[in-house]
Coordinates of C-alpha atoms in Angstrom, one line a residue:
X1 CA 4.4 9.0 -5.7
X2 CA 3.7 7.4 -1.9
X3 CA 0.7 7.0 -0.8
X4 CA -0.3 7.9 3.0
X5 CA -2.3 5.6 5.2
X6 CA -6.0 6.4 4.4
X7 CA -7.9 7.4 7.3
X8 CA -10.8 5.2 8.6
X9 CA -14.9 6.9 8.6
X10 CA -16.9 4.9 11.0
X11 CA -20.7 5.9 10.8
X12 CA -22.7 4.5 13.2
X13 CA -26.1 6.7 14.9
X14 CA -25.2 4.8 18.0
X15 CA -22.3 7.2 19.5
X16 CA -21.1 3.8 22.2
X17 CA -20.0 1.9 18.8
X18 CA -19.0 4.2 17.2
X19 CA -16.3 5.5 19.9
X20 CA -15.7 1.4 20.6
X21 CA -14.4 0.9 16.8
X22 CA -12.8 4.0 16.9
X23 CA -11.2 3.2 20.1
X24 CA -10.1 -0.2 18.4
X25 CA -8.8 0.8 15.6
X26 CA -6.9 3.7 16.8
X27 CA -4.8 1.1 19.1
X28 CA -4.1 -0.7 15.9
X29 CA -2.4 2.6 14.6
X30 CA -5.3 3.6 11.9
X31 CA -6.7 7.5 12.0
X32 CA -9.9 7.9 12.0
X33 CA -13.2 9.8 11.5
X34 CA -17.2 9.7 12.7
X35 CA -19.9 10.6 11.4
X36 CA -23.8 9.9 13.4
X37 CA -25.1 9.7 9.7
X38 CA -25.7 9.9 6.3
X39 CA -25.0 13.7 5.9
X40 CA -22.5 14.1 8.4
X41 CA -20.4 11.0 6.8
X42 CA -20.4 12.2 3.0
X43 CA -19.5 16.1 4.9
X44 CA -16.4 13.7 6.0
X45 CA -15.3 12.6 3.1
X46 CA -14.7 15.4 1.5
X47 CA -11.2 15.0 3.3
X48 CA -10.1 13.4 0.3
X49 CA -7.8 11.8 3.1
X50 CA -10.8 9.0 4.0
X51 CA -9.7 5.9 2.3
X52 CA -12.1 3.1 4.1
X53 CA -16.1 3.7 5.9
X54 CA -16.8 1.3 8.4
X55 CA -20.9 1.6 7.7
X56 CA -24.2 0.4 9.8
X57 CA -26.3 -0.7 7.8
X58 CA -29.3 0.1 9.9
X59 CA -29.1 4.2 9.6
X60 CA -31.5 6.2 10.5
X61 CA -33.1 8.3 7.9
X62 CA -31.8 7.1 4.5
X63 CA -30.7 3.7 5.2
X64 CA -27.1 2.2 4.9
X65 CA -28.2 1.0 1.6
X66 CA -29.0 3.8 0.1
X67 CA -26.1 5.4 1.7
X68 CA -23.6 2.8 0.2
X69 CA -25.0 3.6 -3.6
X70 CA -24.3 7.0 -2.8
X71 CA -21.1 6.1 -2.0
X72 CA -20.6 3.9 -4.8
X73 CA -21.3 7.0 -7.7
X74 CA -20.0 10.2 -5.5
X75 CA -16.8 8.0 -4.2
X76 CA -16.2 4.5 -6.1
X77 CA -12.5 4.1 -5.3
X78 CA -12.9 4.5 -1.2
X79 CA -13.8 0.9 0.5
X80 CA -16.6 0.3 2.2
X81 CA -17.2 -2.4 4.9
X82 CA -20.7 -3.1 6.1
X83 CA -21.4 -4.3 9.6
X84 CA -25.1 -5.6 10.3
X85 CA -26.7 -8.1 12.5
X86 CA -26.9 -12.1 11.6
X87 CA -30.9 -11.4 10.8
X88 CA -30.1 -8.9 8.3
X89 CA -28.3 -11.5 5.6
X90 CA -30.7 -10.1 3.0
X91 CA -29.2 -6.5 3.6
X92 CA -25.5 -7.9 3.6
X93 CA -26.0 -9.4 0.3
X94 CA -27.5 -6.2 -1.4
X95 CA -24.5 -4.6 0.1
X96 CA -21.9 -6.7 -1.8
X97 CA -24.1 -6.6 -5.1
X98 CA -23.7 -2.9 -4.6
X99 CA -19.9 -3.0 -4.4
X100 CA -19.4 -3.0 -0.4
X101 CA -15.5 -4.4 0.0
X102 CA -16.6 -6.6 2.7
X103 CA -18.8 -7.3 5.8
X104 CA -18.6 -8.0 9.4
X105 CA -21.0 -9.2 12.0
X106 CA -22.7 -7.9 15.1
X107 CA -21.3 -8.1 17.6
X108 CA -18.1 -6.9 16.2
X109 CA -14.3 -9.0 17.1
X110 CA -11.8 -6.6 17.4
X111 CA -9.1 -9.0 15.5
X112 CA -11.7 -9.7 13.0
X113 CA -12.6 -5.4 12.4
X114 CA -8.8 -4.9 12.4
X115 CA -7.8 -7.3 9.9
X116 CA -10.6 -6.6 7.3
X117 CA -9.9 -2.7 8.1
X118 CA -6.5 -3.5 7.1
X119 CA -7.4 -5.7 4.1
X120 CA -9.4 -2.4 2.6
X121 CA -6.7 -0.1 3.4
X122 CA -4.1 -2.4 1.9
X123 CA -6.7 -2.5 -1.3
X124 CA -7.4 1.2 -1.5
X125 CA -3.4 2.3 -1.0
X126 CA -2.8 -0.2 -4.2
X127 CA -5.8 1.4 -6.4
X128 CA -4.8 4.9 -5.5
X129 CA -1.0 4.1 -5.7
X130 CA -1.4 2.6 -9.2
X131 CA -4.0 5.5 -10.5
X132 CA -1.2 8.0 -9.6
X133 CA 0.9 6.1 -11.7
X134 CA -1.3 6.1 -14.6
X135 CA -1.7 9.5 -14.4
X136 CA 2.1 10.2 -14.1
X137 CA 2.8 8.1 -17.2
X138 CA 0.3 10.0 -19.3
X139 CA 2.3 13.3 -18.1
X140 CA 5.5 11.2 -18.9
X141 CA 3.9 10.4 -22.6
X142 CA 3.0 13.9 -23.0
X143 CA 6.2 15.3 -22.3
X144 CA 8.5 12.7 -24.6
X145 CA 6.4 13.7 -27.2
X146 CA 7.3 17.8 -26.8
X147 CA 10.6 16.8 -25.9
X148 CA 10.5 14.9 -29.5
X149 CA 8.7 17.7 -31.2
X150 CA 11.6 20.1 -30.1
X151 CA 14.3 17.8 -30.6
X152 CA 13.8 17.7 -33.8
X153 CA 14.0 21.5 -34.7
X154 CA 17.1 21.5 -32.6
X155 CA 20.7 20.0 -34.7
X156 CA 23.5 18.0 -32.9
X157 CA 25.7 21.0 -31.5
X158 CA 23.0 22.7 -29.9
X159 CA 20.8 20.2 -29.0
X160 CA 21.8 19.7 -25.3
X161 CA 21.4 23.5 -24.8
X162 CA 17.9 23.3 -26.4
X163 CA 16.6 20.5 -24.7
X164 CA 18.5 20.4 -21.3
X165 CA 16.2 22.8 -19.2
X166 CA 13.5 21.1 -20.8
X167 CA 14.4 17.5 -19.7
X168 CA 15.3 18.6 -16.1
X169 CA 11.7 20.0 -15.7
X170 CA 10.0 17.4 -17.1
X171 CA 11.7 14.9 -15.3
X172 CA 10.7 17.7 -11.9
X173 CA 7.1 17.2 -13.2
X174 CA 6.6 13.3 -13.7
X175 CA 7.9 12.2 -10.6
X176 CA 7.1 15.4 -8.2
X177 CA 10.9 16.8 -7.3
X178 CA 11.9 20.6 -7.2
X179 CA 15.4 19.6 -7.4
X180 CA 16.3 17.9 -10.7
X181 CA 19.0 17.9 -12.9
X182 CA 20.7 16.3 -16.7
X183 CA 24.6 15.5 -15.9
X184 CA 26.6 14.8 -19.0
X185 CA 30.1 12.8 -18.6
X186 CA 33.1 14.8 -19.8
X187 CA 35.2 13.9 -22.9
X188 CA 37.8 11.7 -20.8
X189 CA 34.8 9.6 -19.1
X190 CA 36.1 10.5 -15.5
X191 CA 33.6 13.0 -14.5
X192 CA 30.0 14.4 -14.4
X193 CA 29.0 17.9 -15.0
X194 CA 25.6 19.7 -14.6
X195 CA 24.2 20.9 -18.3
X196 CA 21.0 21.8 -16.9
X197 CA 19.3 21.9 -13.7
X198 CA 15.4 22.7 -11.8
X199 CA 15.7 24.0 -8.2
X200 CA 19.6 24.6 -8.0
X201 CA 20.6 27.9 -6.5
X202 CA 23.5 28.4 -8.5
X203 CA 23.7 28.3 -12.8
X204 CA 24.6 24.8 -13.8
X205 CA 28.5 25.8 -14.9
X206 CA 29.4 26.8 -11.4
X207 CA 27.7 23.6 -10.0
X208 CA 30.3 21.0 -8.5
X209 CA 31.5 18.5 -10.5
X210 CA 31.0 14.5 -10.0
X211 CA 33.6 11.9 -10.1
X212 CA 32.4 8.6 -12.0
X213 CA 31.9 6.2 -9.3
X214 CA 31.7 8.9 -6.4
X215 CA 28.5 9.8 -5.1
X216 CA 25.1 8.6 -5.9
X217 CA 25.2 9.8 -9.4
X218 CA 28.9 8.9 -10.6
X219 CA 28.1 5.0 -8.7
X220 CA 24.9 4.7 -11.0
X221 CA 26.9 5.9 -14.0
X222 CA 30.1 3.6 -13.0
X223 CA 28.0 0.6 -12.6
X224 CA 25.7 1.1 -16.2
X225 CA 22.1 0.9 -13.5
X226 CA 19.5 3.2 -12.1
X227 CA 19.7 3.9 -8.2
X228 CA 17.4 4.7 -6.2
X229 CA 17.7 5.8 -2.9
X230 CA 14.6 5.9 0.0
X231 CA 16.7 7.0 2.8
X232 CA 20.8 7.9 2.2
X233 CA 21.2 7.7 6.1
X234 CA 20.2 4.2 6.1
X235 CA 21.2 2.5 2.7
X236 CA 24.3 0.6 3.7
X237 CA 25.4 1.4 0.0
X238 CA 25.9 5.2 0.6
X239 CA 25.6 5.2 4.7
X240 CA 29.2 6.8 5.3
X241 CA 28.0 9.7 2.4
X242 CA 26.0 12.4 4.2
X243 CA 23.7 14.7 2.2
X244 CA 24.9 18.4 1.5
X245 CA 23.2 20.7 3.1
X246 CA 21.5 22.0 0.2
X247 CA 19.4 19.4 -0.4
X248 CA 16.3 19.1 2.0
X249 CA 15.8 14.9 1.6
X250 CA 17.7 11.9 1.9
X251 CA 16.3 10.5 -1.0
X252 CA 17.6 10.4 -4.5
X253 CA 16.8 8.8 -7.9
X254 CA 19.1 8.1 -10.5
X255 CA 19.2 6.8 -14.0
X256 CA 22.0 7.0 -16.5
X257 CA 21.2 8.2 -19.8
X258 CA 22.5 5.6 -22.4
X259 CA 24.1 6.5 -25.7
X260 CA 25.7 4.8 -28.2
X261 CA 28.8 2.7 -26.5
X262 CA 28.5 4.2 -23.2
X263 CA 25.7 6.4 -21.1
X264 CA 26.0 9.8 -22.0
X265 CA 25.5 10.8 -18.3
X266 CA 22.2 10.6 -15.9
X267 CA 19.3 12.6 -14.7
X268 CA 19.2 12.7 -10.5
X269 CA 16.7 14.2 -8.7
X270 CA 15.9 14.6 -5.0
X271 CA 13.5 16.6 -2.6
X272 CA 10.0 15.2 -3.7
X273 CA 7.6 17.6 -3.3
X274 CA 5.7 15.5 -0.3
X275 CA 8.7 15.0 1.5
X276 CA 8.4 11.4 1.2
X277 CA 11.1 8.6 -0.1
X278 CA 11.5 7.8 -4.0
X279 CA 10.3 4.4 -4.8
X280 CA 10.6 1.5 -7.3
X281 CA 8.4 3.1 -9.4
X282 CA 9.9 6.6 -9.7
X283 CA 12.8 4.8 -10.7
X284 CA 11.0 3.3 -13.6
X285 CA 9.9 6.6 -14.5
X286 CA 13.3 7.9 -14.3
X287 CA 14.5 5.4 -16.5
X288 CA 12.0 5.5 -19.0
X289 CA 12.4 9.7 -19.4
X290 CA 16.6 8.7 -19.8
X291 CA 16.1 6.4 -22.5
X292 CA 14.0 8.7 -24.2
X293 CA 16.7 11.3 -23.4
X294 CA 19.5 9.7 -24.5
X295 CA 17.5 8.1 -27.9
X296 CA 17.4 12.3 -28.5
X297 CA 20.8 13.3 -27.4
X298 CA 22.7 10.8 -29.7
X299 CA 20.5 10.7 -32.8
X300 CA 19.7 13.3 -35.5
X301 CA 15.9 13.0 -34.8
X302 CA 13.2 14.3 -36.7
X303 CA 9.5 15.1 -35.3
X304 CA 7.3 13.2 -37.2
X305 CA 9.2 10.1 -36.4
X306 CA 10.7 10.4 -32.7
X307 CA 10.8 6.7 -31.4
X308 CA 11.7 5.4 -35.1
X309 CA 14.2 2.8 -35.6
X310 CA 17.9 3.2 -34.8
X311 CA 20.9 1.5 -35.3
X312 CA 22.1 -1.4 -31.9
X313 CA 24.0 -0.2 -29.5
X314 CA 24.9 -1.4 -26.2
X315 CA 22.7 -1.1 -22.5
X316 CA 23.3 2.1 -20.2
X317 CA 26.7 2.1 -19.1
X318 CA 29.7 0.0 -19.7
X319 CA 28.3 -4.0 -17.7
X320 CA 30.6 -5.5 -16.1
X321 CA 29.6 -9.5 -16.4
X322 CA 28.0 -11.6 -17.4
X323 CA 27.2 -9.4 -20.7
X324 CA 24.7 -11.5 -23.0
X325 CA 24.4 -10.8 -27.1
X326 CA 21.7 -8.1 -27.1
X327 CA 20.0 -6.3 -30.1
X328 CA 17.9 -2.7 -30.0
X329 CA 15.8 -3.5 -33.2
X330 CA 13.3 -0.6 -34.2
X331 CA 13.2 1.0 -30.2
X332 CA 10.4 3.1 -29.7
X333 CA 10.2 4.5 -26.1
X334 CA 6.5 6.1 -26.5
X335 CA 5.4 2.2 -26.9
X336 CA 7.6 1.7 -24.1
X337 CA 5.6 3.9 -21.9
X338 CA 2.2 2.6 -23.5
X339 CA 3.0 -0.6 -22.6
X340 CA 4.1 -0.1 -18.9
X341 CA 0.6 1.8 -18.5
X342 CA -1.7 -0.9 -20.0
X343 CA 0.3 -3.3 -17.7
X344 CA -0.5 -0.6 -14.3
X345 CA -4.4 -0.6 -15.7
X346 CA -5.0 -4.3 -15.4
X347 CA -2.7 -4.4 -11.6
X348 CA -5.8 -1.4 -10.6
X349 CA -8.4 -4.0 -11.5
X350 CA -7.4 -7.6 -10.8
X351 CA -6.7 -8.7 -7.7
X352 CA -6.7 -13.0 -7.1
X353 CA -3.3 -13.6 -8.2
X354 CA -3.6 -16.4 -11.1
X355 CA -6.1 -13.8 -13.1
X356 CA -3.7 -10.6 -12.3
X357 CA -0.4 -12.6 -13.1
X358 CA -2.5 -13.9 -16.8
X359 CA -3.7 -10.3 -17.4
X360 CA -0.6 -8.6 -16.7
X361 CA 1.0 -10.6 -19.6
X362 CA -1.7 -10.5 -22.4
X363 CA -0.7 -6.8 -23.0
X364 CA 2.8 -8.0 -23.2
X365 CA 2.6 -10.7 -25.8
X366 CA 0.2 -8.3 -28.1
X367 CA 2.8 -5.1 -28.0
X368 CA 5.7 -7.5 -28.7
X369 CA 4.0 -10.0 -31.3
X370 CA 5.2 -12.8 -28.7
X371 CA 4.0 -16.2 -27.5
X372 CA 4.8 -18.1 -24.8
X373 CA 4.7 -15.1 -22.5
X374 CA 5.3 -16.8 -18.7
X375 CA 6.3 -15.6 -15.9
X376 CA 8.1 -17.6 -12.9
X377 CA 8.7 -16.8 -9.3
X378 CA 10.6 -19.2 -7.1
X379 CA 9.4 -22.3 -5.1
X380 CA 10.5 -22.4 -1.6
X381 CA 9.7 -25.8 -1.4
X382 CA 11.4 -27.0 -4.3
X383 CA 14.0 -24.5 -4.9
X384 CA 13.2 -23.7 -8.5
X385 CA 11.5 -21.8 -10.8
X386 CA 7.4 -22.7 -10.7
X387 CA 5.1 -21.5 -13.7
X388 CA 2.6 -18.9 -12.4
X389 CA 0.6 -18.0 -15.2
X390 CA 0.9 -17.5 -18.9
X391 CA 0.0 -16.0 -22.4
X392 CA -0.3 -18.2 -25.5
X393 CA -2.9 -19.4 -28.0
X394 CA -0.5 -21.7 -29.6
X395 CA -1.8 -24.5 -26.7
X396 CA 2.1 -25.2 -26.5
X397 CA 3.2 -23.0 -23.6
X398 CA 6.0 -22.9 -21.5
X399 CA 7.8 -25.5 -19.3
X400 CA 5.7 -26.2 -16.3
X401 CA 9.7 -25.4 -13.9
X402 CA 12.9 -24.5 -14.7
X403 CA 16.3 -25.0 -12.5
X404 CA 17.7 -22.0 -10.9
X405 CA 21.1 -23.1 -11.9
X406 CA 20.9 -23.7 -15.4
X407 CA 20.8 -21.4 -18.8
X408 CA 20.7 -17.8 -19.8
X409 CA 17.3 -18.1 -17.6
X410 CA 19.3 -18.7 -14.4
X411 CA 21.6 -16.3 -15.6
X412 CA 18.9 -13.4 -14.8
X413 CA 17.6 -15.0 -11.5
X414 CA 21.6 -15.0 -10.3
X415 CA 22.6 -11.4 -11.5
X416 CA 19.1 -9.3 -12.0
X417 CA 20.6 -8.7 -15.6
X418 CA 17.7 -8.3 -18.7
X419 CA 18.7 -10.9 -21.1
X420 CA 17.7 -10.0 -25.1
X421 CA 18.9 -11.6 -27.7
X422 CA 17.7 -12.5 -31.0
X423 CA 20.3 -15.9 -31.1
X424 CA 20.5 -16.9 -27.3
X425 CA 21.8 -20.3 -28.6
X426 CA 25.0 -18.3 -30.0
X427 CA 26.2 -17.6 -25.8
X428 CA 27.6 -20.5 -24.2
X429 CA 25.8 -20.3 -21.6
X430 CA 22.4 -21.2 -23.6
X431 CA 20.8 -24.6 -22.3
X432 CA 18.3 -26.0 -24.7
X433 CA 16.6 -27.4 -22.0
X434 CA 16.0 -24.6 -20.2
X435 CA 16.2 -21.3 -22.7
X436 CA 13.7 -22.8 -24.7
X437 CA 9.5 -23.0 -24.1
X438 CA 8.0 -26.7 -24.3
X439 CA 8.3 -26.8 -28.1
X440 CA 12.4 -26.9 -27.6
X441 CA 12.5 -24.3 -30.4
X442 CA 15.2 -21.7 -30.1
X443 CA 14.5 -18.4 -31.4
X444 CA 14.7 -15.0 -29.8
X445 CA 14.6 -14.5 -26.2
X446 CA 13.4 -11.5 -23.6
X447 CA 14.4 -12.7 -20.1
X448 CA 14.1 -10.1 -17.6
X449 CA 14.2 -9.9 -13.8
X450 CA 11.7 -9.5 -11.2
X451 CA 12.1 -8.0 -7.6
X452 CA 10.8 -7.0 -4.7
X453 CA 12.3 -5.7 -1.5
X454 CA 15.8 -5.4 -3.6
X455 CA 15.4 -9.3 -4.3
X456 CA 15.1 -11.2 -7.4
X457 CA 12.1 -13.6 -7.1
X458 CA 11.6 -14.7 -10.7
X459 CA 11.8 -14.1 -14.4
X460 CA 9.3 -13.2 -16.9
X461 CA 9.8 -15.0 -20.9
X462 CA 9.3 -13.5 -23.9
X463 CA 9.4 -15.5 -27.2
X464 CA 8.6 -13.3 -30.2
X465 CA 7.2 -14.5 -33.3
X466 CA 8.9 -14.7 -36.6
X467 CA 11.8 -14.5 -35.0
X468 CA 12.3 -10.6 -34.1
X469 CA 14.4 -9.6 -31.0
X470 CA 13.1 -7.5 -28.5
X471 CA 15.0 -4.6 -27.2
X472 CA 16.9 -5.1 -24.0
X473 CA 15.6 -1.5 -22.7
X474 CA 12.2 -2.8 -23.3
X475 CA 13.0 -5.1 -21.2
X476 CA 13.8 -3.0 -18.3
X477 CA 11.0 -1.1 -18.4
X478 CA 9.2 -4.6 -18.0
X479 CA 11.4 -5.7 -15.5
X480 CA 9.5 -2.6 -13.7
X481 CA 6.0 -2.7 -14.3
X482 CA 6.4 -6.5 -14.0
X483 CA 7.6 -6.4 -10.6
X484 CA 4.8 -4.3 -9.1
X485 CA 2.7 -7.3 -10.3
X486 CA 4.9 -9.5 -8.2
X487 CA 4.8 -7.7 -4.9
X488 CA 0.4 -7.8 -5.7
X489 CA 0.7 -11.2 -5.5
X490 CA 2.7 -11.6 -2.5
X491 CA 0.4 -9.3 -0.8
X492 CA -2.7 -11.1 -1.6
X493 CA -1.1 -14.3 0.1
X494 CA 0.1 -12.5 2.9
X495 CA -3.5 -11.4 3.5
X496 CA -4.9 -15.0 2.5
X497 CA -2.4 -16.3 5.3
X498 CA -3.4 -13.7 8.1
X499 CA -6.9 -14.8 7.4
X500 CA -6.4 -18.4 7.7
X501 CA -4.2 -17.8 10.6
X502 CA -7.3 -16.1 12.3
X503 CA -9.5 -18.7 11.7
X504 CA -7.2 -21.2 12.8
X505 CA -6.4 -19.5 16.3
X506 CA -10.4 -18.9 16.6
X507 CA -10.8 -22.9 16.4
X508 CA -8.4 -23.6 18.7
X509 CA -9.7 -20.9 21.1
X510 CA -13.0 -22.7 20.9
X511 CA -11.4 -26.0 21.8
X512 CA -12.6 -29.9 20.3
X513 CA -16.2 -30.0 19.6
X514 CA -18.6 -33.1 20.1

């Protein structure tokens, strides 16, 4: 779910600064709080709403040390900056032994308060956004496995009827929406009814019907890919498509449910309980929840072994091309979902982007027995694809670049397509130079795309071992988790660049020195 700008508590006993940083930082569009001291600030933040303190060390009463360990045990994800004088250097180390976020010296710069304000915030809003998400995918965990559980008490002709309600309320639950709903696709493949619905008004057989590729729902459907939609006023996809009046947003999610062939249909939902936009991660939520769904819907699909082994069938949808040979060996969407949440667990801890890139793919390489795991983002400088960080304890690793025009690898970067294949040398558009790690061995390949701001940046590479495939939706659900990664490490640089920006302006301010 979205995470609001966290407001700012500034705790000073001297009332002039305190109003001054205040007055500072409400110009640069932050909310915030005061507190005179130690009781008065941890009274504030019981607004859960306080993301970032702005603390004096020199407090009256309990000092701002003992203050900060306070703040450490009672509140360990909220940031805390420490301001002092230049003679208190001992006190500013102690501070960032004790976990203070950062520190700023007396007397105070308003660029320089403003940017590290903005640093913490930009820190806290990624913990906090990412422990929601945890949280959300042990609820989504939670309710594959009833869904499972029931499922398999439930035979083929009824099972939509059984499990229907129950899908359209757990997808309400994971992702915060009171209006959700499980569309099938009719026998002739040309249009979308309601089977089951949370928040509708009317029962789901009276509910309007959905051409395939009109609307939100029957364009994700046509086009085999999950939608979603932060603002339907402004997406130039659906900008001519006003919202009916029963729905209280203009944002929508939507992910077709594949079966075996073609999707089955999709699950949309709209109206988040906040009010705000659906993201990139709802959609991967979404999208985990329909595979699940449509793994249940197609299959005869017993309890004790929900997420077993099936037999290959195609991605969601009918792709138009490029289509790439592609296996679903053994699919297991509950592994799926454990693997997306060990990847969130290390993007809440590291933050210097070589260790977070390196992190974020260890958990990859152990769930899917693989090795080289790299990941590449694109070189503006030199147009291609530059290595960023890897997993393997072979030593043998993965080409150091690869050309953006070349090989099933290119092939992802162009179009945004997964790639999984257990024989990519059997498509023509295989390049052994590229498609290959530095050994030049062929042997199974997970290519899948990663984006931010709707753009592909760079791939991700999985080689299993032993020569096993990986399963294309696997893939997607990397191609998600993978991604937030991505826009981590473009944020730390953008912050690393405002900094050095500052410093550079500040030496040219001062002018040549003698």
């Amino acid at each position: 779910m979205g995470v609001s700008m966290p407001a700012v508590l500034i705790v000073d006993d001297e009332r002039f600064f305190r109003d001054a940083i205040a007055e500072s930082l409400r110009q640069a569009g932050f909310t915030c709080r005061a507190a005179a001291g130690s009781e008065e600030a941890f009274a504030a933040l019981d607004d859960r709403a306080v993301g970032v303190v702005v603390l004096d060390l020199p407090l009256p009463g309990p000092d701002g040390q003992g203050v900060l360990r306070r703040l450490r045990e009672e509140h360990p994800a909220v940031r805390v900056i420490v301001v002092a004088t230049h003679a208190d250097q001992e006190d500013v180390l102690e501070a960032l032994r004790q976990g203070a976020s950062d520190y700023l010296a007396k007397p105070l710069h308003d660029e320089e308060l403003v940017l590290a304000v903005r640093r913490a915030v930009g820190a806290f809003s990624i913990e906090a956004r990412f422990a929601g998400l945890r949280q959300r995918l042990r609820a989504l965990d939670l309710r594959m496995a009833a869904l499972s559980a029931q499922a398999g008490a439930a035979t083929g002709d009824d099972r939509v009827s059984r499990l229907g309600a129950e899908i359209s309320a757990a997808l309400a639950a994971v992702i915060g929406a009171s209006k959700t709903s499980l569309m099938l696709v009719d026998d002739a493949g040309g249009e979308l009814r309601v089977a089951a619905a949370v928040g509708a008004d009317l029962e789901p057989d009276r509910m309007d019907r959905v051409a395939v590729g009109s609307g939100v729902a029957g364009v994700a459907f046509a086009i085999g890919e999950g939608i979603v939609v932060e603002d339907l006023a402004s997406d130039v996809r659906f900008a001519t498509r006003a919202p009916r009046e029963r729905y209280r947003s203009r944002s929508f999610v939507i992910a077709p449910v594949p079966g075996p062939g073609r999707a089955l249909g999709v699950l949309c939902a709209t109206d988040r309980d906040d009010d705000a936009g659906f993201g990139e991660e709802d959609l991967a939520l979404v999208q985990i929840l329909a595979r699940h769904v449509g793994h249940l819907l197609s299959e005869p699909v017993d309890a004790s072994e929900a997420g077993g082994s099936r037999e290959p069938a195609s991605r969601t949808g009918e792709l138009p091309e490029p289509s790439v040979t592609q296996t679903e060996p053994g699919w297991n969407p509950d592994a799926d979902a454990e693997l997306a949440r060990a990847i969130c667990d290390v993007l809440a801890v590291e933050v210097e982007p070589k260790r977070l890139v390196d992190a974020a793919l260890r958990p990859v390489a152990r769930a899917l027995s693989a090795e080289p795991v790299s990941l590449y983002l694109i070189d503006n400088a030199t147009g291609e694809l530059r290595l960023e960080g890897q997993c393997d304890e072979t030593g043998r690793g993965d080409r150091k670049s690869l050309p953006r025009q070349r090989g099933l690898t290119a092939l992802v970067l162009q179009t945004g397509r997964v790639v999984a294949t257990d024989r990519p040398q059997a498509d023509p558009r295989f390049d052994p130079d590229v498609d290959t790690p530095e050994s030049a061995v062929a042997g199974p390949l997970l290519c899948v795309p990663l984006s931010w701001r709707n753009k592909v940046l760079g791939v991700v590479r999985v080689f299993p071992k032993g020569g096993v495939a990986v399963s294309a939706r696997t893939g997607e659900v990397l191609a998600a988790a993978l991604s937030a990664a991505v826009r981590n490490v473009f944020l730390y640089r953008s912050l690393l660049e405002s900094i050095e920006d500052l410093a550079e302006a500040r030496r040219e301010a001062r002018g040549p020195t003698n």
